[in-house]
Structure formats: C-alpha cells, structure tokens
Tab-separated table of C-alpha atoms in Angstrom:
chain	number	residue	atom	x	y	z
A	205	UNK	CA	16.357	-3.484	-33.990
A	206	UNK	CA	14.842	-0.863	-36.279
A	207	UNK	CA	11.984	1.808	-35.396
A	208	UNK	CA	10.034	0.608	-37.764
A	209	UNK	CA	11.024	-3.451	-36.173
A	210	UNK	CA	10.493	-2.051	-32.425
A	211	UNK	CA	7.380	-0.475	-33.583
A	212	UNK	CA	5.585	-3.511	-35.007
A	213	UNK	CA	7.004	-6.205	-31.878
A	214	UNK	CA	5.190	-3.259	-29.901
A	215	UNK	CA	2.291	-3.365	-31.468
A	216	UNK	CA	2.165	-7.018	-31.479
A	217	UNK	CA	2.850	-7.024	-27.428
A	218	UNK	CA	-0.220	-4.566	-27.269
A	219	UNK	CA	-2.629	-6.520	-29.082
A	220	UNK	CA	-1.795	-9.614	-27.239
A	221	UNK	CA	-1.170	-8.337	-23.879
A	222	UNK	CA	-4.910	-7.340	-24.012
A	223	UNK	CA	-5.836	-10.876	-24.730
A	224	UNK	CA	-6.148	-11.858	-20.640
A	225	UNK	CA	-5.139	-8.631	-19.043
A	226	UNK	CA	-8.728	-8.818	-17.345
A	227	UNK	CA	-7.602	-12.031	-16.008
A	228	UNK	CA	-4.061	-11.093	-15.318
A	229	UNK	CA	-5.535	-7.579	-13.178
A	230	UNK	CA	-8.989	-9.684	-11.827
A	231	UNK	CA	-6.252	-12.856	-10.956
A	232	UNK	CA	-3.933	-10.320	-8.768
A	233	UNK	CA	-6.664	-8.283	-7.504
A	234	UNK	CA	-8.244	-11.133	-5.805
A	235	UNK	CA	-4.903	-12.561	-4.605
A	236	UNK	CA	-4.794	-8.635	-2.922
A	237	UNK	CA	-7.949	-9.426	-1.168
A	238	UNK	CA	-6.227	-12.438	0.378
A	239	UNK	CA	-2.810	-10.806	1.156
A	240	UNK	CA	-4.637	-8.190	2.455
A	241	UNK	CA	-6.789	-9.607	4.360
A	242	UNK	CA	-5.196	-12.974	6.168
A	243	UNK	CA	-1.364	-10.851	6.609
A	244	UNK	CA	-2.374	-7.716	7.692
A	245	UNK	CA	-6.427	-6.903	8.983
A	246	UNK	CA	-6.814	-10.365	10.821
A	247	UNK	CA	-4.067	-9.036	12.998
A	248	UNK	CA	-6.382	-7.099	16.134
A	249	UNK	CA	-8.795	-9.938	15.933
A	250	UNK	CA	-6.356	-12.566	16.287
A	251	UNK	CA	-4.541	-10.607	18.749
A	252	UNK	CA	-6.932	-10.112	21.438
A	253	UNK	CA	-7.923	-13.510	22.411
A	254	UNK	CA	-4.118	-14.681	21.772
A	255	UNK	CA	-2.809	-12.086	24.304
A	256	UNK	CA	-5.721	-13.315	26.740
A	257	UNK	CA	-4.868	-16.824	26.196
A	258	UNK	CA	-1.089	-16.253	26.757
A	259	UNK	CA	-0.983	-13.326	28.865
A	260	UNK	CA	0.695	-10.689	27.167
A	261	UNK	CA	0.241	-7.180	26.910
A	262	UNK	CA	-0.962	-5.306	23.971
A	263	UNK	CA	1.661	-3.324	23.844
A	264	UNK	CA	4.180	-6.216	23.351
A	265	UNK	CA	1.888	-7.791	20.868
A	266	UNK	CA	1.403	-4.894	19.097
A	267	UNK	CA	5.516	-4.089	19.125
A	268	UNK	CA	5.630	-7.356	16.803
A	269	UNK	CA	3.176	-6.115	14.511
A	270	UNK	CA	5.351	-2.768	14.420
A	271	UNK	CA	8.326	-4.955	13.944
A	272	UNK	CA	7.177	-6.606	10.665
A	273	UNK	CA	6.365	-3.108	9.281
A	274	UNK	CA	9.961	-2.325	9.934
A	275	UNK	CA	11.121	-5.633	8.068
A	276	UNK	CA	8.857	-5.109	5.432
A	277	UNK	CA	10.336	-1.971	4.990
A	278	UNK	CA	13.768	-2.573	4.959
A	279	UNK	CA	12.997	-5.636	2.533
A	280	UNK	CA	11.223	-3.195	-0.109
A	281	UNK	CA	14.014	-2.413	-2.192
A	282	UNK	CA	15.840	-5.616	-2.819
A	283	UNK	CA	12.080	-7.168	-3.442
A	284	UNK	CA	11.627	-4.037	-6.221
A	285	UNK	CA	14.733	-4.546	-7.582
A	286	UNK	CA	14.270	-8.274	-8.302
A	287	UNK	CA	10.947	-8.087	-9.686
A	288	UNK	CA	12.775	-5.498	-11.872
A	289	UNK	CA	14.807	-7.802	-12.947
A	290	UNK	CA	11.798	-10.634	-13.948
A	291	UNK	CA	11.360	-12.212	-10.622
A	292	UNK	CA	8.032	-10.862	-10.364
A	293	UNK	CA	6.569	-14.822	-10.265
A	294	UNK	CA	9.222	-16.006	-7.739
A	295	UNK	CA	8.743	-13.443	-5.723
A	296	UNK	CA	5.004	-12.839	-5.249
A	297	UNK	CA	4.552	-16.594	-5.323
A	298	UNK	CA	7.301	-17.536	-3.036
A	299	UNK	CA	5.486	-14.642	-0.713
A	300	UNK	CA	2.423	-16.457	-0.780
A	301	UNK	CA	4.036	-19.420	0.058
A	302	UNK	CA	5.791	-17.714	3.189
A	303	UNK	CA	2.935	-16.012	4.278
A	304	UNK	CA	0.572	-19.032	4.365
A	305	UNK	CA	3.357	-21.185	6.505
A	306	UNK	CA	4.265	-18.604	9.175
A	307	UNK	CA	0.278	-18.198	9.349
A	308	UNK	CA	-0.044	-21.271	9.839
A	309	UNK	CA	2.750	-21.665	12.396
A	310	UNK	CA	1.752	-18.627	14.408
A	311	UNK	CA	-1.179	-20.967	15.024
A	312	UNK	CA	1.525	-23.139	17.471
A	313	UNK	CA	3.235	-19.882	18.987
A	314	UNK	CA	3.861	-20.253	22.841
A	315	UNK	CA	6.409	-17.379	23.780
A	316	UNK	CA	6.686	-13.540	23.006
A	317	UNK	CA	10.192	-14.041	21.476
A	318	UNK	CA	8.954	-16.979	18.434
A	319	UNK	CA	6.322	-14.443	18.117
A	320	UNK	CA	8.807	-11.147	17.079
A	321	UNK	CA	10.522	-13.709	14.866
A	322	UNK	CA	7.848	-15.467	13.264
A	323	UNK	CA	6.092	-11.304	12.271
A	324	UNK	CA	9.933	-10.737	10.929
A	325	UNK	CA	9.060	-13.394	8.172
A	326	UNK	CA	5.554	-12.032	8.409
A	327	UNK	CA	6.563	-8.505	7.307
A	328	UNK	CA	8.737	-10.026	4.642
A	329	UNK	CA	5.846	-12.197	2.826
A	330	UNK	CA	4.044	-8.323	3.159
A	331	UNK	CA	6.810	-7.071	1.497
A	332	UNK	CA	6.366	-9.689	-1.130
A	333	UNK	CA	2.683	-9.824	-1.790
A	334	UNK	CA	0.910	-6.967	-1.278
A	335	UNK	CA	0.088	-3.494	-3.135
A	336	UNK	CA	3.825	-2.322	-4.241
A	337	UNK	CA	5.424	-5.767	-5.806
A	338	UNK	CA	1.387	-6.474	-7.998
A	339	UNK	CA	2.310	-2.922	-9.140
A	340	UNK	CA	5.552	-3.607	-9.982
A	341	UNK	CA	4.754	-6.613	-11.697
A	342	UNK	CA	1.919	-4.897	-13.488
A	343	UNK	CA	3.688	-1.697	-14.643
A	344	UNK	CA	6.757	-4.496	-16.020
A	345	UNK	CA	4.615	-5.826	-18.033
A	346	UNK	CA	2.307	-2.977	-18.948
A	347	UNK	CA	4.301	-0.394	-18.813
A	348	UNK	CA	2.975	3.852	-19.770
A	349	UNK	CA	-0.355	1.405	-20.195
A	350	UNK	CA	-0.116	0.117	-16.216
A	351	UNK	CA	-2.707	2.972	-14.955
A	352	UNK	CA	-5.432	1.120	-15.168
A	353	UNK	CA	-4.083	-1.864	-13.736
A	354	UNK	CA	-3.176	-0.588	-10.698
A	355	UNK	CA	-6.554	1.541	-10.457
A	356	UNK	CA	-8.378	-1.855	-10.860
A	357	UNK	CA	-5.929	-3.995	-7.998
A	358	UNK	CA	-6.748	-1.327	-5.694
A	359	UNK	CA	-10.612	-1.199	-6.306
A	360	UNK	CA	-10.133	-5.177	-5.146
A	361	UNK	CA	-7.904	-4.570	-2.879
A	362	UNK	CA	-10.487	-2.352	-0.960
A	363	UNK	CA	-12.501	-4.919	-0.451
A	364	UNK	CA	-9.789	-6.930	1.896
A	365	UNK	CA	-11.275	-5.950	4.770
A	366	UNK	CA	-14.722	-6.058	3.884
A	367	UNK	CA	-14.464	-9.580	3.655
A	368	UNK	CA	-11.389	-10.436	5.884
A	369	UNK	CA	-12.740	-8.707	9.378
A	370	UNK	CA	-16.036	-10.172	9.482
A	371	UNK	CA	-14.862	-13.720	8.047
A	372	UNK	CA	-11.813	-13.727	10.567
A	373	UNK	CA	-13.905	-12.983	12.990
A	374	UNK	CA	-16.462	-15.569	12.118
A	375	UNK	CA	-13.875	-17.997	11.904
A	376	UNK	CA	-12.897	-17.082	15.948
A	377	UNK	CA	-15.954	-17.442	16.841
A	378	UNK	CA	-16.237	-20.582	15.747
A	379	UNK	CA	-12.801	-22.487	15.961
A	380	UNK	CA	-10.565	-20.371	18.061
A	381	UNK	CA	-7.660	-17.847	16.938
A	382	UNK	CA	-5.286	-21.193	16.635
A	383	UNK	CA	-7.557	-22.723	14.247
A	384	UNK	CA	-8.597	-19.432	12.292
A	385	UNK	CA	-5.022	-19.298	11.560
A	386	UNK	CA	-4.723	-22.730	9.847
A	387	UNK	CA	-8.095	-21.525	7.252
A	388	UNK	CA	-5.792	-18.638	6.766
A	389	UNK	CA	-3.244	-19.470	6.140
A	390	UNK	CA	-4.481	-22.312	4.266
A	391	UNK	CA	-6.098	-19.341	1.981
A	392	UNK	CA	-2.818	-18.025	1.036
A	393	UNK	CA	-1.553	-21.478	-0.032
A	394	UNK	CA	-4.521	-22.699	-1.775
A	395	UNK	CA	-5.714	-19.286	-3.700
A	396	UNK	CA	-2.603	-16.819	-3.804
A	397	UNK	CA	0.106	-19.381	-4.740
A	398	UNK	CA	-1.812	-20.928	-7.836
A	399	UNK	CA	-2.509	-16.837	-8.961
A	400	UNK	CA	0.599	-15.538	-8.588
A	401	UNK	CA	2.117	-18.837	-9.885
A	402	UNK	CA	0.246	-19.270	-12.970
A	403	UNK	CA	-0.910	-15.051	-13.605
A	404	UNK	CA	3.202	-13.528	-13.708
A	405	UNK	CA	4.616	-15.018	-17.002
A	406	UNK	CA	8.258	-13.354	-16.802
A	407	UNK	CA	7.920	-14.152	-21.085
A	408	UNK	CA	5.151	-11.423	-21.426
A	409	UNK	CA	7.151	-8.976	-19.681
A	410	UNK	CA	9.888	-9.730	-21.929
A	411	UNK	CA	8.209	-9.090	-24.830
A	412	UNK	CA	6.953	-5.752	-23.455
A	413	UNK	CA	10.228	-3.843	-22.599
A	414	UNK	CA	12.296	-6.021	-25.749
A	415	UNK	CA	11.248	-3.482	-28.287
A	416	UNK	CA	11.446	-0.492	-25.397
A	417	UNK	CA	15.353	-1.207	-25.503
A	418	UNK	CA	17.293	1.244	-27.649
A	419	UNK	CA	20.525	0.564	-29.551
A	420	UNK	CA	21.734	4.360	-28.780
A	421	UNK	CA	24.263	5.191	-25.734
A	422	UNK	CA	21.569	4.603	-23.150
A	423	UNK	CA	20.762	1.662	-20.522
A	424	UNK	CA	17.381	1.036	-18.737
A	425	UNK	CA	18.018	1.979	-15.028
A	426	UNK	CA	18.136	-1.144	-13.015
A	427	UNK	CA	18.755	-1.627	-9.257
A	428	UNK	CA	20.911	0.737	-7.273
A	429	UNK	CA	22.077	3.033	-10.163
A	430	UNK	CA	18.094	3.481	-10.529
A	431	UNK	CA	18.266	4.666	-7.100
A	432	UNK	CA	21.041	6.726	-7.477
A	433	UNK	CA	19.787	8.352	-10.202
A	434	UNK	CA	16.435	8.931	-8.477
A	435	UNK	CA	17.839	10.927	-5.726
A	436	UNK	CA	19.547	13.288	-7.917
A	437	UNK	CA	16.283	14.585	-9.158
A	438	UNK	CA	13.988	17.161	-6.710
A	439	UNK	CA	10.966	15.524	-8.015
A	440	UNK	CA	12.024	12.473	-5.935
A	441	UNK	CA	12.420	14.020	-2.536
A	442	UNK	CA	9.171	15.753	-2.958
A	443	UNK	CA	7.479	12.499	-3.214
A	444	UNK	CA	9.877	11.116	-0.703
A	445	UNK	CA	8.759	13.830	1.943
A	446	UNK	CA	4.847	14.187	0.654
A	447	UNK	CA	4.451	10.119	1.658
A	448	UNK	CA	6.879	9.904	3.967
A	449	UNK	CA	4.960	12.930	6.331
A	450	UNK	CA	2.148	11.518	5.074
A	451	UNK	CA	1.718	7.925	5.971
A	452	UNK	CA	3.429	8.979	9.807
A	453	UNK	CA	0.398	11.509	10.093
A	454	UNK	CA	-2.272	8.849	8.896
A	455	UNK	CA	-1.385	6.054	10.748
A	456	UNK	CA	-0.979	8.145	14.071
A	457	UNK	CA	-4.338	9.406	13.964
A	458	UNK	CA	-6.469	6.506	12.293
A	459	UNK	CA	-4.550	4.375	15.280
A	460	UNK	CA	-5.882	7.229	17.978
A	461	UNK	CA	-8.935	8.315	16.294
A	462	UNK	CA	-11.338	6.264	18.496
A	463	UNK	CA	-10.567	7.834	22.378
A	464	UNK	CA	-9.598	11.047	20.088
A	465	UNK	CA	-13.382	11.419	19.253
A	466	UNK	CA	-14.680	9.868	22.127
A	467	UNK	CA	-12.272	13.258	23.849
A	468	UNK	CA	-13.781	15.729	21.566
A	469	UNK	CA	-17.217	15.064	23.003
A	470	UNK	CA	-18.753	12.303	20.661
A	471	UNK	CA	-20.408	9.578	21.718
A	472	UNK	CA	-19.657	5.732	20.943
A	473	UNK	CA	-22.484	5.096	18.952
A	474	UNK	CA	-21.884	7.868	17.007
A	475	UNK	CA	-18.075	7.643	16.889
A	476	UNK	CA	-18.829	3.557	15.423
A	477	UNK	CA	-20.970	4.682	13.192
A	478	UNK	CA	-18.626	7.107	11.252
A	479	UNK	CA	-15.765	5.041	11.280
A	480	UNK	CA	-17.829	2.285	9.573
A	481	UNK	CA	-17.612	4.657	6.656
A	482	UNK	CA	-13.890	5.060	6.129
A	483	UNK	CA	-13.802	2.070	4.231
A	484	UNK	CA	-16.565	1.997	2.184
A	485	UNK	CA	-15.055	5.943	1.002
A	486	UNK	CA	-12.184	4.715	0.318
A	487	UNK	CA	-13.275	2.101	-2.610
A	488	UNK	CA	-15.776	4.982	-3.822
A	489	UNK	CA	-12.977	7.582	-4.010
A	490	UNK	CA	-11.046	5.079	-5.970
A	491	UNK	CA	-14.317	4.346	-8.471
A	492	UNK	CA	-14.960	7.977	-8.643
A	493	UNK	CA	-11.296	8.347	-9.797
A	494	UNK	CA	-11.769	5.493	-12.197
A	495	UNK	CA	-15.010	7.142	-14.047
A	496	UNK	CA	-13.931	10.630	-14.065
A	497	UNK	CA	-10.730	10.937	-13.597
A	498	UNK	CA	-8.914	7.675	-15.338
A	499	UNK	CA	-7.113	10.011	-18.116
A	500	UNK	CA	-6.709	12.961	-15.945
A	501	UNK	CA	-2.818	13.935	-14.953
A	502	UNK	CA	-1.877	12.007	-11.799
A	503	UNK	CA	-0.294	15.288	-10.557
A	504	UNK	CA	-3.740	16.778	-10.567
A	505	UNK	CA	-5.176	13.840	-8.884
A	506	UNK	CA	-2.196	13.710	-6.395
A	507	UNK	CA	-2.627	17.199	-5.905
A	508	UNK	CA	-6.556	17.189	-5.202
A	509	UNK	CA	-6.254	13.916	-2.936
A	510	UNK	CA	-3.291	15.501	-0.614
A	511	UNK	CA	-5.505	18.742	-0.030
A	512	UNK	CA	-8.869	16.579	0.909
A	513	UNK	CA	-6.307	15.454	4.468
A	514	UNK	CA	-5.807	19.286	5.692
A	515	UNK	CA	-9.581	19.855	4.459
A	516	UNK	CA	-11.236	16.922	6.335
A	517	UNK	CA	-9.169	17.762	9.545
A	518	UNK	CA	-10.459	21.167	9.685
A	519	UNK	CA	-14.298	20.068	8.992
A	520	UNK	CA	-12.863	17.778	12.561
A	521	UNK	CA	-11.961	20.626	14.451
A	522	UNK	CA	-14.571	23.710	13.290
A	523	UNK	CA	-18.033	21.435	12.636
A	524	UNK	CA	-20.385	21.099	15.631
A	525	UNK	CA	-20.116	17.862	17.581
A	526	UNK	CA	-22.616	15.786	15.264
A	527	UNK	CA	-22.937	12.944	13.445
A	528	UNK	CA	-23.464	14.454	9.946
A	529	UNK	CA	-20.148	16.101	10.721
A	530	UNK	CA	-18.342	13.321	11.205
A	531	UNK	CA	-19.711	11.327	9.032
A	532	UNK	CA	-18.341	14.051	6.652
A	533	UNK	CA	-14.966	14.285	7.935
A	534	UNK	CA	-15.175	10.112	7.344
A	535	UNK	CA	-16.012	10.376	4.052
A	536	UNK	CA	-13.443	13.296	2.944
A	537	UNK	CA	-10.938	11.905	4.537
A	538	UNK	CA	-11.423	7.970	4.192
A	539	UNK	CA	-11.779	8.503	0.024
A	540	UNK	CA	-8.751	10.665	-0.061
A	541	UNK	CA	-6.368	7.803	1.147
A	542	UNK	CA	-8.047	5.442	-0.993
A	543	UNK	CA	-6.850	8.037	-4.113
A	544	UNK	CA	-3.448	8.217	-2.472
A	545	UNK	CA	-3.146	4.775	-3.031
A	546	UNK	CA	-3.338	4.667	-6.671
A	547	UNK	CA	-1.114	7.917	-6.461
A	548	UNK	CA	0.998	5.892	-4.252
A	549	UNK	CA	1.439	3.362	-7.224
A	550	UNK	CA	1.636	5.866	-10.486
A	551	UNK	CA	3.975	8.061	-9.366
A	552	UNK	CA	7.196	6.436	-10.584
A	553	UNK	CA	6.685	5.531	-13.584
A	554	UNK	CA	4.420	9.060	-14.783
A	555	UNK	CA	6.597	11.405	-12.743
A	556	UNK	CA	10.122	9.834	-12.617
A	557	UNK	CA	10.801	6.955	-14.911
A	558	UNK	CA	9.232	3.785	-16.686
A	559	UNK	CA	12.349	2.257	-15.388
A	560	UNK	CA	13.617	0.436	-12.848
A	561	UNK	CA	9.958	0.922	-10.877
A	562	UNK	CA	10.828	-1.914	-8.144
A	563	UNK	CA	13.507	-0.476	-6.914
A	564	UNK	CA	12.691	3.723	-7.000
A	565	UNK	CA	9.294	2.905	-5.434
A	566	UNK	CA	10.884	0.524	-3.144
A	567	UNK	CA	13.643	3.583	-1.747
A	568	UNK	CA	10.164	5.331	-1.682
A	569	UNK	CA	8.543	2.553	0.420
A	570	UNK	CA	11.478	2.460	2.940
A	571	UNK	CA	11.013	6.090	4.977
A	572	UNK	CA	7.494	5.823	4.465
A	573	UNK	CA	6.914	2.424	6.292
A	574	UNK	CA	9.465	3.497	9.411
A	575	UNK	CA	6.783	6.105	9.421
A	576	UNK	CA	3.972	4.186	9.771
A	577	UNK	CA	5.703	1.736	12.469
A	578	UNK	CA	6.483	3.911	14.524
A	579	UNK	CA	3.962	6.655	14.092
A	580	UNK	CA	1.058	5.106	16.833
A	581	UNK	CA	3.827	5.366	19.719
A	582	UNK	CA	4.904	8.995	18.792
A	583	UNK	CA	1.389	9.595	19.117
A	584	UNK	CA	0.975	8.492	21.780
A	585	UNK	CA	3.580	10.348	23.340
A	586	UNK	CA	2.668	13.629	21.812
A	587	UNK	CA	-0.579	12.753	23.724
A	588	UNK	CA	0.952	12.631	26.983
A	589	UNK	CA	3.048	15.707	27.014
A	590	UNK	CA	-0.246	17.817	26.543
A	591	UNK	CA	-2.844	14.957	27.970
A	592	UNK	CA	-5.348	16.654	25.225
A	593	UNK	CA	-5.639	15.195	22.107
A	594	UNK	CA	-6.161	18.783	20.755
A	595	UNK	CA	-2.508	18.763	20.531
A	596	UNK	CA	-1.963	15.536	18.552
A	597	UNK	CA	-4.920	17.466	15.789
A	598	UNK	CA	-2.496	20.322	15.521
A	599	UNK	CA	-0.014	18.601	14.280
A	600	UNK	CA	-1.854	16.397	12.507
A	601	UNK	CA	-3.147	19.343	10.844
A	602	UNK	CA	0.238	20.787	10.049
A	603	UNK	CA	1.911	17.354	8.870
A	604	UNK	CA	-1.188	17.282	6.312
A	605	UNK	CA	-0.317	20.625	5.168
A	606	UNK	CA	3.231	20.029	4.749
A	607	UNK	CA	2.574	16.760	2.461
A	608	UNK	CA	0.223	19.503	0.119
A	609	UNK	CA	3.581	21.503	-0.113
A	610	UNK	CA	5.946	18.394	-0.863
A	611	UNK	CA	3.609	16.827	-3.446
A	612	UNK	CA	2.986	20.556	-5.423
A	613	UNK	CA	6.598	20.840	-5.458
A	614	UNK	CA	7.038	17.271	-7.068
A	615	UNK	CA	4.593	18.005	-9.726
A	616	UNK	CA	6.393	21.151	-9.850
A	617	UNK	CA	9.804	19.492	-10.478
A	618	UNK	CA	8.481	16.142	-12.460
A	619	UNK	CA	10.344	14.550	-14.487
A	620	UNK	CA	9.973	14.775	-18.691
A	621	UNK	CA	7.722	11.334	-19.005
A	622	UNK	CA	10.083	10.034	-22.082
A	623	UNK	CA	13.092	9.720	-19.316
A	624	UNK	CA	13.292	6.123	-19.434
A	625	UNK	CA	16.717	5.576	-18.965
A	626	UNK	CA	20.235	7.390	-18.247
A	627	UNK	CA	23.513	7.384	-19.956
A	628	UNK	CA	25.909	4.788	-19.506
C-alpha cells in the first residue's frame, strides 16, 4: 500500500468511524453502568443479608470477593491480548453472558466453597467487561483518536453506583438478596449482551489499523513480544510502580476510612455525610477534565491527579476536626481517582505504544489488582501492630508520595508517541 493509498483508506476510516461513534461510546458506556454496577457495587448489599441467612462471617465472604480480584487479575493479560487480536465482541459479549449466569446462580448458593468458585468466574466476567477490555476495544478501533472515548465511558461509568446501590438495594428490600440476583443478573443478559454484541464490529477495527500497517521491516507488537518489549522501556515500570503503589494505598484506606474517621474524632453524621461526596467528585473531576483539559498532555494531567492523593491526605491530618474539612479532603481526593481513571486508560497508547494496548495494559493491570485484593487485610494488620490508625495515614501518606515520584519519572522517560511497533 502506498502513502498516498494508506492516507486516503485513513481518511475514509475517519469520516466513517464518526458516523455512530456517539452510539458506539453512549452503547458501551451504558453497558459500564451495568457491569459496574450488578458485578462489582451490589456486592456489600448482597452480602450482608446472605451471610445472615447462611451464617458466615464477613471475613470469609469478603475473602471471595478478594478472590475474584485475584482471578480477574491474573485473567487481564490473555483477555488484552485477544481483544488485540479482534476478539473484542467475543470477549466483552461472552463476559456479559458469564456474568449474568453466575449472577444468577449465586442466587441458589448454599455452601462457602460453591461460593469461592462461583466469584472465580465472577472475577473473570470482571475481567471481561469492565473499564480495561471497553478501552481496549475503543482505542482498537479508534486508535491516537481513543481519548475521548475513554473520557466519555468513564463519565458513564461513574454513574454505576449512583444507580446500582440504591436500585440493589431497593430490589432487597423488596424481593430478597436471592431474587435481586435473578433482576441482575437478568440485566447483564438482557442489556449488556445485545450492546456488546451488536456495538464491537471486529470489521471497523480492521479498517482502522489496515492502512496503520507499514510495508517497511517493522511488525505491530502483538501479545507477549508486546510485553516483552514493554518491560524493556523505564517508562513502563514507572507506570507499573505509580498504579501498582497506588491502587494498594487507595483501596486500603477507602476500605478503612469509616472507623478511621470515626478514630480521628468525627462524628457519624458527619463522617456519612462526606463520604456521600466521593462519588459525586469523582464524575466532576472527570467533566472538569473533559472541558478544560480534553487536549491537554496526559502526563500533565497524570501528573496533577497523582499530587491531589498526598495533598488531600495532608488537608486529613492538619485541618481541624470539621465538616468543611472533610468534606474537602472528599472532594480532593474523590475527583483525583476519578482523573486517574482516564489516566489509568491513556497511558499506553500516549506514553508507550498504539500497539498491542490489551496486552501492555493488561501486564499493567496484573500487580495493580494483587494490590487492591489484598490491600484491606494489610491494612488491617498495619492497624493492629500500632492499634492507631495514625499509623495506617503515615503510610498512606508516604505510598501517595511515592506514586508522585513513579508517575514524574514515567513522563520523564515516555516513550516517542510515533513508536508503534518494533523490529522484527
């Protein structure tokens, strides 16, 4: 193929891709939502009256949920690399399909064991549907032009538990957890199957990297090689410690932050009323990013979102024991993640490679999710060697810093953004 060949079949991808990409981003976002919502927040609220009804401990409930991190973890790369190879549909539908079943089938559990392996398949339809294989899918097909994609999935993707907690809740209430689980799981079937079935057409992401392909002495970066290449470069292990450190120090403390505040003096009123914000932050932090900041470097954004976690910790520590001051650590801190989550899903293919993004950002996912599994117990522990929480702030504190100093010294060490693919 010529330049001047590749340049038009380029230019006729662009003009057509546009034709429906509000659908195709709008049609994923929503499945998000649903993901989101039924695999992942329903899990305390189902939880609770399940382990009353059975008898079992929240600690063994909870190990499951820690379990199907783990799986979901492990499962990341092998799910990136397929979807770089144009399984995207197959896999997010086939996901939705899973998810919806075992949903659907927790609804009949009886014994702590069917329950571990029932949130194994749990954490693999996770692995399958949620934030990292819609960006995948989306940069595929979108490519350099995927930012604002992935801005938009996660502005709908916000809004999971919004509408998840109070509906699955609602839906308790009302029918009992067994029930609940059938409408949910019935959700995924009826709303994220159809989306991701009909939305991924593997021919549109075809046509998007067919004119990308060179005739030179290169190959696109595919699978393991993509990995190997990845870990050659230093820009890679800065991102691979920044989130790593990262996700361990937020999940600890947004799993202990409750009896940390009530500790520090606050009361439960107050201590309610400031988590309530988290949330909402987090969706404006990802609109504020959207208005004034779509076109800005993500490096910069990176850069500004990993200092807000050191910043909010110390308006925690220093601020008087009031609501306006943690209402302000809320805010800071709540729409700092929800920028790290975009950052989370941009810096592949603007700071490493357009290539191979399923399977890089799935080595990424791997450390980062045995993080967050196991990062409530280890705080817990680091709790009870000190019996303060003061202790568990500290190092909170320090981890946050550390993730600053990782993520400068992957912008740092970036990667030209033409690298696209290595030599055979």
């Amino acid at each position: 193929m010529t330049d001047i060949q590749a340049g038009e079949a380029g230019h006729a991808f662009s003009a057509g891709s546009r034709r429906g990409r509000g659908r195709f981003i709008n049609g994923l976002g929503i499945g998000q939502i649903v993901s989101w919502g039924s695999l992942y927040y329903s899990f305390p609220l189902l939880a609770e009256p399940m382990g009353r009804e059975l008898g079992l401990s929240k600690p063994a409930l909870y190990g499951a949920a820690t379990f199907g991190i783990l799986v979901s973890g492990f499962a990341s790369f092998i799910i990136g690399a397929a979807i770089d190879r144009g399984h995207g549909r197959k896999v997010m539908t086939l996901g939705s399909v899973l998810g919806g079943v075992l949903l659907m089938a927790w609804s009949g559990i009886g014994s702590l064991w069917t329950f571990y392996l029932l949130f194994a398949g749990i954490g693999l339809a996770q692995a399958m549907t949620m934030y990292d294989p819609a960006f995948a899918v989306v940069t595929r097909r979108y490519g350099l032009e995927a930012r604002r994609g992935i801005i938009a999935i996660t502005l709908w993707g916000g809004f999971a538990s919004t509408v998840f907690i109070p509906l699955t809740q609602l839906l308790v209430d009302r029918l009992g957890w067994r029930d609940s689980l059938l409408v949910l799981g019935a959700c995924n079937l009826a709303l994220c199957v159809g989306l991701h079935a009909w939305l991924i057409n593997p021919r549109l992401d075809e046509a998007h990297r067919a004119p990308a392909q060179s005739g030179g002495n290169a190959l696109p970066l595919a699978g393991t090689r993509a990995v190997h290449w990845a870990i050659q470069r230093p820009a890679f292990w800065g991102l691979l410690v920044a989130f790593t450190v990262y996700y361990g120090m937020y999940t600890g403390l947004t799993f202990h932050l409750y009896p940390l505040l009530l500790e520090r003096g606050f009361t439960v009123a107050t201590v309610i009323g400031a988590l309530a914000i988290i949330g909402p932050a987090q969706v404006a932090g990802r609109l504020a990013m959207w208005l004034f900041a779509r076109n800005q470097s993500i490096r910069v954004i990176g850069l500004a979102a990993v200092i807000c976690f050191p910043l909010s910790l110390l308006l925690l520590i220093m601020l008087p024991k009031s609501f306006l001051s943690l209402a302000a650590f809320a805010a800071v801190c709540g729409a700092a993640n929800g920028v790290i989550t975009i950052v989370r899903g941009l810096v592949v293919p603007e700071m490493l490679t357009r290539d191979a993004y399923g399977a890089i950002n799935g080595a990424l996912t791997l450390p980062a999710n045995m993080t967050k599994a196991l990062a409530p117990a280890a705080t817990a522990m680091l709790w009870s060697l000190s019996g303060s929480y003061d202790t568990v702030l500290m190092a909170a504190l320090l981890s946050a810093l550390l993730v600053v100093l990782a993520f400068a010294f992957a912008a740092a060490k970036r990667e030209p953004i033409g690298v696209a693919s290595a030599p055979t």
